[in-house]
């Protein structure tokens, strides 16, 4: 499988699952813990537009930050000593650090050993802004698609409700709502199952 390089200022649908279908999230507390780890490791290098966590996999829509925002990290002596001389290597390394950190904590709590996530993690470049709203809707509709709930709006572990709330968030809420031309359209578009969304369907 060809591994797509994560380029600055580009959008990607990031997704991964537990190795051999292993559950990544066994208990309710695992979901926010993963997000805390995600913020810790990735917030410096990516902006997040949408996410969804299911028992054995997750989806993210991210935009890698521009080169000027990331350059100070690349020039950091610690990163240089690890051979991280480019944005592409740095962002991939940050994701690897996330997965390794979560795995270590998960294994310690549940008395398991070995890998937890499949490698390499999967990513799909979103090359046209017109596709962004489809990917966001697909990500939020995913729990319904997989039968976790009969209505995706009832699912707790996605960014759908955070994007509609007025609470502080690390998500790019204003950008997402602008993409849908407002919250009303955001809601209505999510209620439409676009046949073209089948392009983004990933079976786990």
PDB file of C-alpha atoms in Angstrom:
ATOM      1  CA  UNK A   1       0.000   0.000   0.000  1.00  0.00           C
ATOM      2  CA  UNK A   2       1.402   3.385  -1.014  1.00  0.00           C
ATOM      3  CA  UNK A   3       1.661   5.695   1.981  1.00  0.00           C
ATOM      4  CA  UNK A   4       0.469   9.204   1.185  1.00  0.00           C
ATOM      5  CA  UNK A   5       2.732  11.970   2.443  1.00  0.00           C
ATOM      6  CA  UNK A   6       1.070  14.514   4.733  1.00  0.00           C
ATOM      7  CA  UNK A   7       1.734  17.899   3.140  1.00  0.00           C
ATOM      8  CA  UNK A   8       1.417  21.332   4.825  1.00  0.00           C
ATOM      9  CA  UNK A   9      -1.827  23.282   4.290  1.00  0.00           C
ATOM     10  CA  UNK A  10      -3.600  20.176   2.938  1.00  0.00           C
ATOM     11  CA  UNK A  11      -6.732  18.384   4.165  1.00  0.00           C
ATOM     12  CA  UNK A  12      -6.766  14.682   5.024  1.00  0.00           C
ATOM     13  CA  UNK A  13      -9.289  12.122   6.132  1.00  0.00           C
ATOM     14  CA  UNK A  14      -7.345  10.153   8.745  1.00  0.00           C
ATOM     15  CA  UNK A  15      -8.672   6.809   9.900  1.00  0.00           C
ATOM     16  CA  UNK A  16      -7.386   3.754  11.697  1.00  0.00           C
ATOM     17  CA  UNK A  17      -8.610   0.756  13.623  1.00  0.00           C
ATOM     18  CA  UNK A  18      -7.467  -1.631  16.307  1.00  0.00           C
ATOM     19  CA  UNK A  19      -5.171  -4.386  15.098  1.00  0.00           C
ATOM     20  CA  UNK A  20      -7.238  -7.396  13.967  1.00  0.00           C
ATOM     21  CA  UNK A  21     -10.354  -5.413  14.859  1.00  0.00           C
ATOM     22  CA  UNK A  22      -9.403  -5.051  18.531  1.00  0.00           C
ATOM     23  CA  UNK A  23     -11.510  -2.509  20.396  1.00  0.00           C
ATOM     24  CA  UNK A  24      -9.667   0.763  20.929  1.00  0.00           C
ATOM     25  CA  UNK A  25     -12.271   2.019  23.373  1.00  0.00           C
ATOM     26  CA  UNK A  26     -13.467  -0.487  25.977  1.00  0.00           C
ATOM     27  CA  UNK A  27     -14.981   1.945  28.449  1.00  0.00           C
ATOM     28  CA  UNK A  28     -16.538   5.389  28.379  1.00  0.00           C
ATOM     29  CA  UNK A  29     -13.418   6.942  29.900  1.00  0.00           C
ATOM     30  CA  UNK A  30     -11.284   5.764  26.972  1.00  0.00           C
ATOM     31  CA  UNK A  31     -12.952   8.148  24.508  1.00  0.00           C
ATOM     32  CA  UNK A  32     -12.010  11.465  26.177  1.00  0.00           C
ATOM     33  CA  UNK A  33      -8.619  10.048  27.136  1.00  0.00           C
ATOM     34  CA  UNK A  34      -7.796   9.411  23.468  1.00  0.00           C
ATOM     35  CA  UNK A  35      -8.842  12.967  22.577  1.00  0.00           C
ATOM     36  CA  UNK A  36      -6.638  14.350  25.352  1.00  0.00           C
ATOM     37  CA  UNK A  37      -3.698  12.425  23.933  1.00  0.00           C
ATOM     38  CA  UNK A  38      -4.593  13.625  20.454  1.00  0.00           C
ATOM     39  CA  UNK A  39      -4.557  17.276  21.534  1.00  0.00           C
ATOM     40  CA  UNK A  40      -1.271  16.775  23.376  1.00  0.00           C
ATOM     41  CA  UNK A  41       0.524  15.277  20.393  1.00  0.00           C
ATOM     42  CA  UNK A  42      -1.161  16.811  17.342  1.00  0.00           C
ATOM     43  CA  UNK A  43      -2.489  20.272  18.185  1.00  0.00           C
ATOM     44  CA  UNK A  44       0.783  21.960  17.227  1.00  0.00           C
ATOM     45  CA  UNK A  45       0.793  20.541  13.715  1.00  0.00           C
ATOM     46  CA  UNK A  46      -2.820  20.050  12.585  1.00  0.00           C
ATOM     47  CA  UNK A  47      -6.205  21.764  12.743  1.00  0.00           C
ATOM     48  CA  UNK A  48      -9.175  19.492  13.385  1.00  0.00           C
ATOM     49  CA  UNK A  49     -12.483  19.879  11.568  1.00  0.00           C
ATOM     50  CA  UNK A  50     -14.371  16.712  12.543  1.00  0.00           C
ATOM     51  CA  UNK A  51     -13.914  13.419  14.351  1.00  0.00           C
ATOM     52  CA  UNK A  52     -15.763  10.275  15.309  1.00  0.00           C
ATOM     53  CA  UNK A  53     -14.677   7.500  17.659  1.00  0.00           C
ATOM     54  CA  UNK A  54     -16.196   4.044  17.419  1.00  0.00           C
ATOM     55  CA  UNK A  55     -15.300   0.971  19.459  1.00  0.00           C
ATOM     56  CA  UNK A  56     -12.662  -0.401  17.137  1.00  0.00           C
ATOM     57  CA  UNK A  57     -11.806   2.554  14.896  1.00  0.00           C
ATOM     58  CA  UNK A  58     -11.840   6.314  14.516  1.00  0.00           C
ATOM     59  CA  UNK A  59     -12.090   9.005  11.835  1.00  0.00           C
ATOM     60  CA  UNK A  60     -10.586  12.500  11.703  1.00  0.00           C
ATOM     61  CA  UNK A  61     -10.751  15.319   9.208  1.00  0.00           C
ATOM     62  CA  UNK A  62      -7.648  17.436   9.630  1.00  0.00           C
ATOM     63  CA  UNK A  63      -5.702  20.150   7.882  1.00  0.00           C
ATOM     64  CA  UNK A  64      -1.947  20.119   8.316  1.00  0.00           C
ATOM     65  CA  UNK A  65      -0.851  23.571   9.433  1.00  0.00           C
ATOM     66  CA  UNK A  66       1.095  25.742   7.034  1.00  0.00           C
ATOM     67  CA  UNK A  67       4.854  25.581   6.823  1.00  0.00           C
ATOM     68  CA  UNK A  68       5.380  28.847   8.707  1.00  0.00           C
ATOM     69  CA  UNK A  69       3.432  27.545  11.705  1.00  0.00           C
ATOM     70  CA  UNK A  70       5.391  24.293  11.782  1.00  0.00           C
ATOM     71  CA  UNK A  71       8.861  25.575  10.873  1.00  0.00           C
ATOM     72  CA  UNK A  72       9.858  26.370  14.497  1.00  0.00           C
ATOM     73  CA  UNK A  73       9.171  22.742  15.418  1.00  0.00           C
ATOM     74  CA  UNK A  74      11.240  21.429  12.518  1.00  0.00           C
ATOM     75  CA  UNK A  75      14.133  23.679  13.521  1.00  0.00           C
ATOM     76  CA  UNK A  76      13.971  22.474  17.125  1.00  0.00           C
ATOM     77  CA  UNK A  77      17.202  20.658  18.030  1.00  0.00           C
ATOM     78  CA  UNK A  78      15.324  17.759  19.600  1.00  0.00           C
ATOM     79  CA  UNK A  79      13.415  17.033  16.407  1.00  0.00           C
ATOM     80  CA  UNK A  80      16.567  17.395  14.295  1.00  0.00           C
ATOM     81  CA  UNK A  81      18.342  14.859  16.495  1.00  0.00           C
ATOM     82  CA  UNK A  82      15.547  12.402  15.663  1.00  0.00           C
ATOM     83  CA  UNK A  83      16.015  12.980  11.947  1.00  0.00           C
ATOM     84  CA  UNK A  84      12.803  14.988  11.592  1.00  0.00           C
ATOM     85  CA  UNK A  85      13.859  17.543   9.005  1.00  0.00           C
ATOM     86  CA  UNK A  86      10.537  17.976   7.186  1.00  0.00           C
ATOM     87  CA  UNK A  87       6.870  18.653   7.853  1.00  0.00           C
ATOM     88  CA  UNK A  88       5.967  15.284   6.352  1.00  0.00           C
ATOM     89  CA  UNK A  89       8.165  13.368   8.780  1.00  0.00           C
ATOM     90  CA  UNK A  90       7.170  15.516  11.730  1.00  0.00           C
ATOM     91  CA  UNK A  91       3.393  15.100  11.336  1.00  0.00           C
ATOM     92  CA  UNK A  92       3.656  11.344  10.768  1.00  0.00           C
ATOM     93  CA  UNK A  93       5.909  11.086  13.815  1.00  0.00           C
ATOM     94  CA  UNK A  94       3.370  13.020  15.880  1.00  0.00           C
ATOM     95  CA  UNK A  95       0.654  10.532  14.920  1.00  0.00           C
ATOM     96  CA  UNK A  96       2.979   7.651  15.774  1.00  0.00           C
ATOM     97  CA  UNK A  97       3.628   9.240  19.165  1.00  0.00           C
ATOM     98  CA  UNK A  98      -0.125   9.507  19.754  1.00  0.00           C
ATOM     99  CA  UNK A  99      -0.717   5.846  18.958  1.00  0.00           C
ATOM    100  CA  UNK A 100       2.268   4.667  21.003  1.00  0.00           C
ATOM    101  CA  UNK A 101       1.332   6.787  24.009  1.00  0.00           C
ATOM    102  CA  UNK A 102      -2.302   5.667  23.986  1.00  0.00           C
ATOM    103  CA  UNK A 103      -1.245   2.030  23.495  1.00  0.00           C
ATOM    104  CA  UNK A 104       1.113   2.118  26.472  1.00  0.00           C
ATOM    105  CA  UNK A 105      -1.594   3.518  28.743  1.00  0.00           C
ATOM    106  CA  UNK A 106      -4.242   1.146  27.364  1.00  0.00           C
ATOM    107  CA  UNK A 107      -2.007  -1.919  27.766  1.00  0.00           C
ATOM    108  CA  UNK A 108      -1.126  -0.973  31.330  1.00  0.00           C
ATOM    109  CA  UNK A 109      -4.772  -0.557  32.341  1.00  0.00           C
ATOM    110  CA  UNK A 110      -6.046  -3.715  30.633  1.00  0.00           C
ATOM    111  CA  UNK A 111      -3.065  -5.996  31.186  1.00  0.00           C
ATOM    112  CA  UNK A 112      -2.275  -6.553  27.531  1.00  0.00           C
ATOM    113  CA  UNK A 113       0.922  -6.380  25.502  1.00  0.00           C
ATOM    114  CA  UNK A 114       1.870  -5.576  21.945  1.00  0.00           C
ATOM    115  CA  UNK A 115       0.492  -3.277  19.294  1.00  0.00           C
ATOM    116  CA  UNK A 116      -3.013  -1.841  19.479  1.00  0.00           C
ATOM    117  CA  UNK A 117      -3.339   0.117  16.216  1.00  0.00           C
ATOM    118  CA  UNK A 118      -2.883  -1.105  12.679  1.00  0.00           C
ATOM    119  CA  UNK A 119       0.093   0.354  10.843  1.00  0.00           C
ATOM    120  CA  UNK A 120       0.494   2.392   8.834  1.00  0.00           C
ATOM    121  CA  UNK A 121      -2.454   4.570   9.807  1.00  0.00           C
ATOM    122  CA  UNK A 122      -4.617   5.371   6.813  1.00  0.00           C
ATOM    123  CA  UNK A 123      -5.040   8.764   5.249  1.00  0.00           C
ATOM    124  CA  UNK A 124      -6.827  10.155   2.202  1.00  0.00           C
ATOM    125  CA  UNK A 125      -6.018  13.526   0.730  1.00  0.00           C
ATOM    126  CA  UNK A 126      -9.058  15.771   0.197  1.00  0.00           C
ATOM    127  CA  UNK A 127      -7.928  17.768  -2.793  1.00  0.00           C
ATOM    128  CA  UNK A 128     -11.024  19.857  -3.424  1.00  0.00           C
ATOM    129  CA  UNK A 129     -12.949  21.994  -0.933  1.00  0.00           C
ATOM    130  CA  UNK A 130     -16.217  20.788  -2.465  1.00  0.00           C
ATOM    131  CA  UNK A 131     -15.595  17.347  -0.956  1.00  0.00           C
ATOM    132  CA  UNK A 132     -14.975  18.600   2.562  1.00  0.00           C
ATOM    133  CA  UNK A 133     -18.622  18.854   3.587  1.00  0.00           C
ATOM    134  CA  UNK A 134     -19.254  15.329   2.284  1.00  0.00           C
ATOM    135  CA  UNK A 135     -16.428  13.914   4.361  1.00  0.00           C
ATOM    136  CA  UNK A 136     -17.612  15.772   7.463  1.00  0.00           C
ATOM    137  CA  UNK A 137     -21.147  14.424   7.018  1.00  0.00           C
ATOM    138  CA  UNK A 138     -19.825  10.916   6.367  1.00  0.00           C
ATOM    139  CA  UNK A 139     -17.690  11.000   9.513  1.00  0.00           C
ATOM    140  CA  UNK A 140     -20.649  12.051  11.662  1.00  0.00           C
ATOM    141  CA  UNK A 141     -23.007   9.541  10.012  1.00  0.00           C
ATOM    142  CA  UNK A 142     -20.547   6.689  10.600  1.00  0.00           C
ATOM    143  CA  UNK A 143     -22.060   5.373  13.863  1.00  0.00           C
ATOM    144  CA  UNK A 144     -25.420   4.998  12.126  1.00  0.00           C
ATOM    145  CA  UNK A 145     -23.796   3.370   9.098  1.00  0.00           C
ATOM    146  CA  UNK A 146     -22.176   0.736  11.340  1.00  0.00           C
ATOM    147  CA  UNK A 147     -25.330   0.149  13.390  1.00  0.00           C
ATOM    148  CA  UNK A 148     -24.125   1.603  16.686  1.00  0.00           C
ATOM    149  CA  UNK A 149     -27.193   3.842  16.772  1.00  0.00           C
ATOM    150  CA  UNK A 150     -30.327   4.222  14.671  1.00  0.00           C
ATOM    151  CA  UNK A 151     -29.756   7.988  14.454  1.00  0.00           C
ATOM    152  CA  UNK A 152     -26.222   9.393  14.309  1.00  0.00           C
ATOM    153  CA  UNK A 153     -27.397  12.464  16.256  1.00  0.00           C
ATOM    154  CA  UNK A 154     -27.807  10.260  19.320  1.00  0.00           C
ATOM    155  CA  UNK A 155     -24.167   9.200  19.221  1.00  0.00           C
ATOM    156  CA  UNK A 156     -22.014  10.761  21.913  1.00  0.00           C
ATOM    157  CA  UNK A 157     -18.479  10.293  20.647  1.00  0.00           C
ATOM    158  CA  UNK A 158     -18.335  12.500  17.574  1.00  0.00           C
ATOM    159  CA  UNK A 159     -17.829  16.195  16.894  1.00  0.00           C
ATOM    160  CA  UNK A 160     -21.371  16.723  15.562  1.00  0.00           C
ATOM    161  CA  UNK A 161     -22.826  18.354  18.686  1.00  0.00           C
ATOM    162  CA  UNK A 162     -19.636  20.239  19.535  1.00  0.00           C
ATOM    163  CA  UNK A 163     -19.764  21.928  16.151  1.00  0.00           C
ATOM    164  CA  UNK A 164     -23.311  23.113  16.860  1.00  0.00           C
ATOM    165  CA  UNK A 165     -22.713  24.279  20.417  1.00  0.00           C
ATOM    166  CA  UNK A 166     -21.409  27.606  21.679  1.00  0.00           C
ATOM    167  CA  UNK A 167     -18.946  26.083  24.120  1.00  0.00           C
ATOM    168  CA  UNK A 168     -15.228  26.593  23.710  1.00  0.00           C
ATOM    169  CA  UNK A 169     -13.687  24.030  21.375  1.00  0.00           C
ATOM    170  CA  UNK A 170     -10.412  23.188  19.667  1.00  0.00           C
ATOM    171  CA  UNK A 171     -12.346  22.282  16.529  1.00  0.00           C
ATOM    172  CA  UNK A 172     -12.378  24.688  13.584  1.00  0.00           C
ATOM    173  CA  UNK A 173     -16.060  25.326  14.243  1.00  0.00           C
ATOM    174  CA  UNK A 174     -16.391  28.618  12.389  1.00  0.00           C
ATOM    175  CA  UNK A 175     -14.667  27.204   9.319  1.00  0.00           C
ATOM    176  CA  UNK A 176     -16.914  24.132   9.310  1.00  0.00           C
ATOM    177  CA  UNK A 177     -20.139  26.119   9.663  1.00  0.00           C
ATOM    178  CA  UNK A 178     -18.976  28.543   6.971  1.00  0.00           C
ATOM    179  CA  UNK A 179     -18.368  25.582   4.686  1.00  0.00           C
ATOM    180  CA  UNK A 180     -22.005  24.532   5.174  1.00  0.00           C
ATOM    181  CA  UNK A 181     -23.156  28.170   4.954  1.00  0.00           C
ATOM    182  CA  UNK A 182     -24.502  28.176   8.492  1.00  0.00           C
ATOM    183  CA  UNK A 183     -25.707  25.844  11.226  1.00  0.00           C
ATOM    184  CA  UNK A 184     -29.140  25.281   9.669  1.00  0.00           C
ATOM    185  CA  UNK A 185     -27.585  23.959   6.475  1.00  0.00           C
ATOM    186  CA  UNK A 186     -25.103  21.964   8.546  1.00  0.00           C
ATOM    187  CA  UNK A 187     -28.023  20.133  10.162  1.00  0.00           C
ATOM    188  CA  UNK A 188     -30.041  19.652   6.976  1.00  0.00           C
ATOM    189  CA  UNK A 189     -27.068  18.423   4.947  1.00  0.00           C
ATOM    190  CA  UNK A 190     -26.315  15.832   7.605  1.00  0.00           C
ATOM    191  CA  UNK A 191     -29.844  14.479   7.313  1.00  0.00           C
ATOM    192  CA  UNK A 192     -29.323  13.840   3.624  1.00  0.00           C
ATOM    193  CA  UNK A 193     -27.559  10.606   2.800  1.00  0.00           C
ATOM    194  CA  UNK A 194     -25.615  11.660  -0.267  1.00  0.00           C
ATOM    195  CA  UNK A 195     -24.981   8.742  -2.622  1.00  0.00           C
ATOM    196  CA  UNK A 196     -21.650  10.338  -3.409  1.00  0.00           C
ATOM    197  CA  UNK A 197     -20.667   9.761   0.219  1.00  0.00           C
ATOM    198  CA  UNK A 198     -20.229   6.103  -0.678  1.00  0.00           C
ATOM    199  CA  UNK A 199     -16.840   7.162  -2.004  1.00  0.00           C
ATOM    200  CA  UNK A 200     -15.749   7.722   1.581  1.00  0.00           C
ATOM    201  CA  UNK A 201     -17.226   4.543   3.081  1.00  0.00           C
ATOM    202  CA  UNK A 202     -14.625   2.430   4.843  1.00  0.00           C
ATOM    203  CA  UNK A 203     -15.622  -0.974   6.122  1.00  0.00           C
ATOM    204  CA  UNK A 204     -13.901  -2.231   9.270  1.00  0.00           C
TER     205      UNK A 204
END
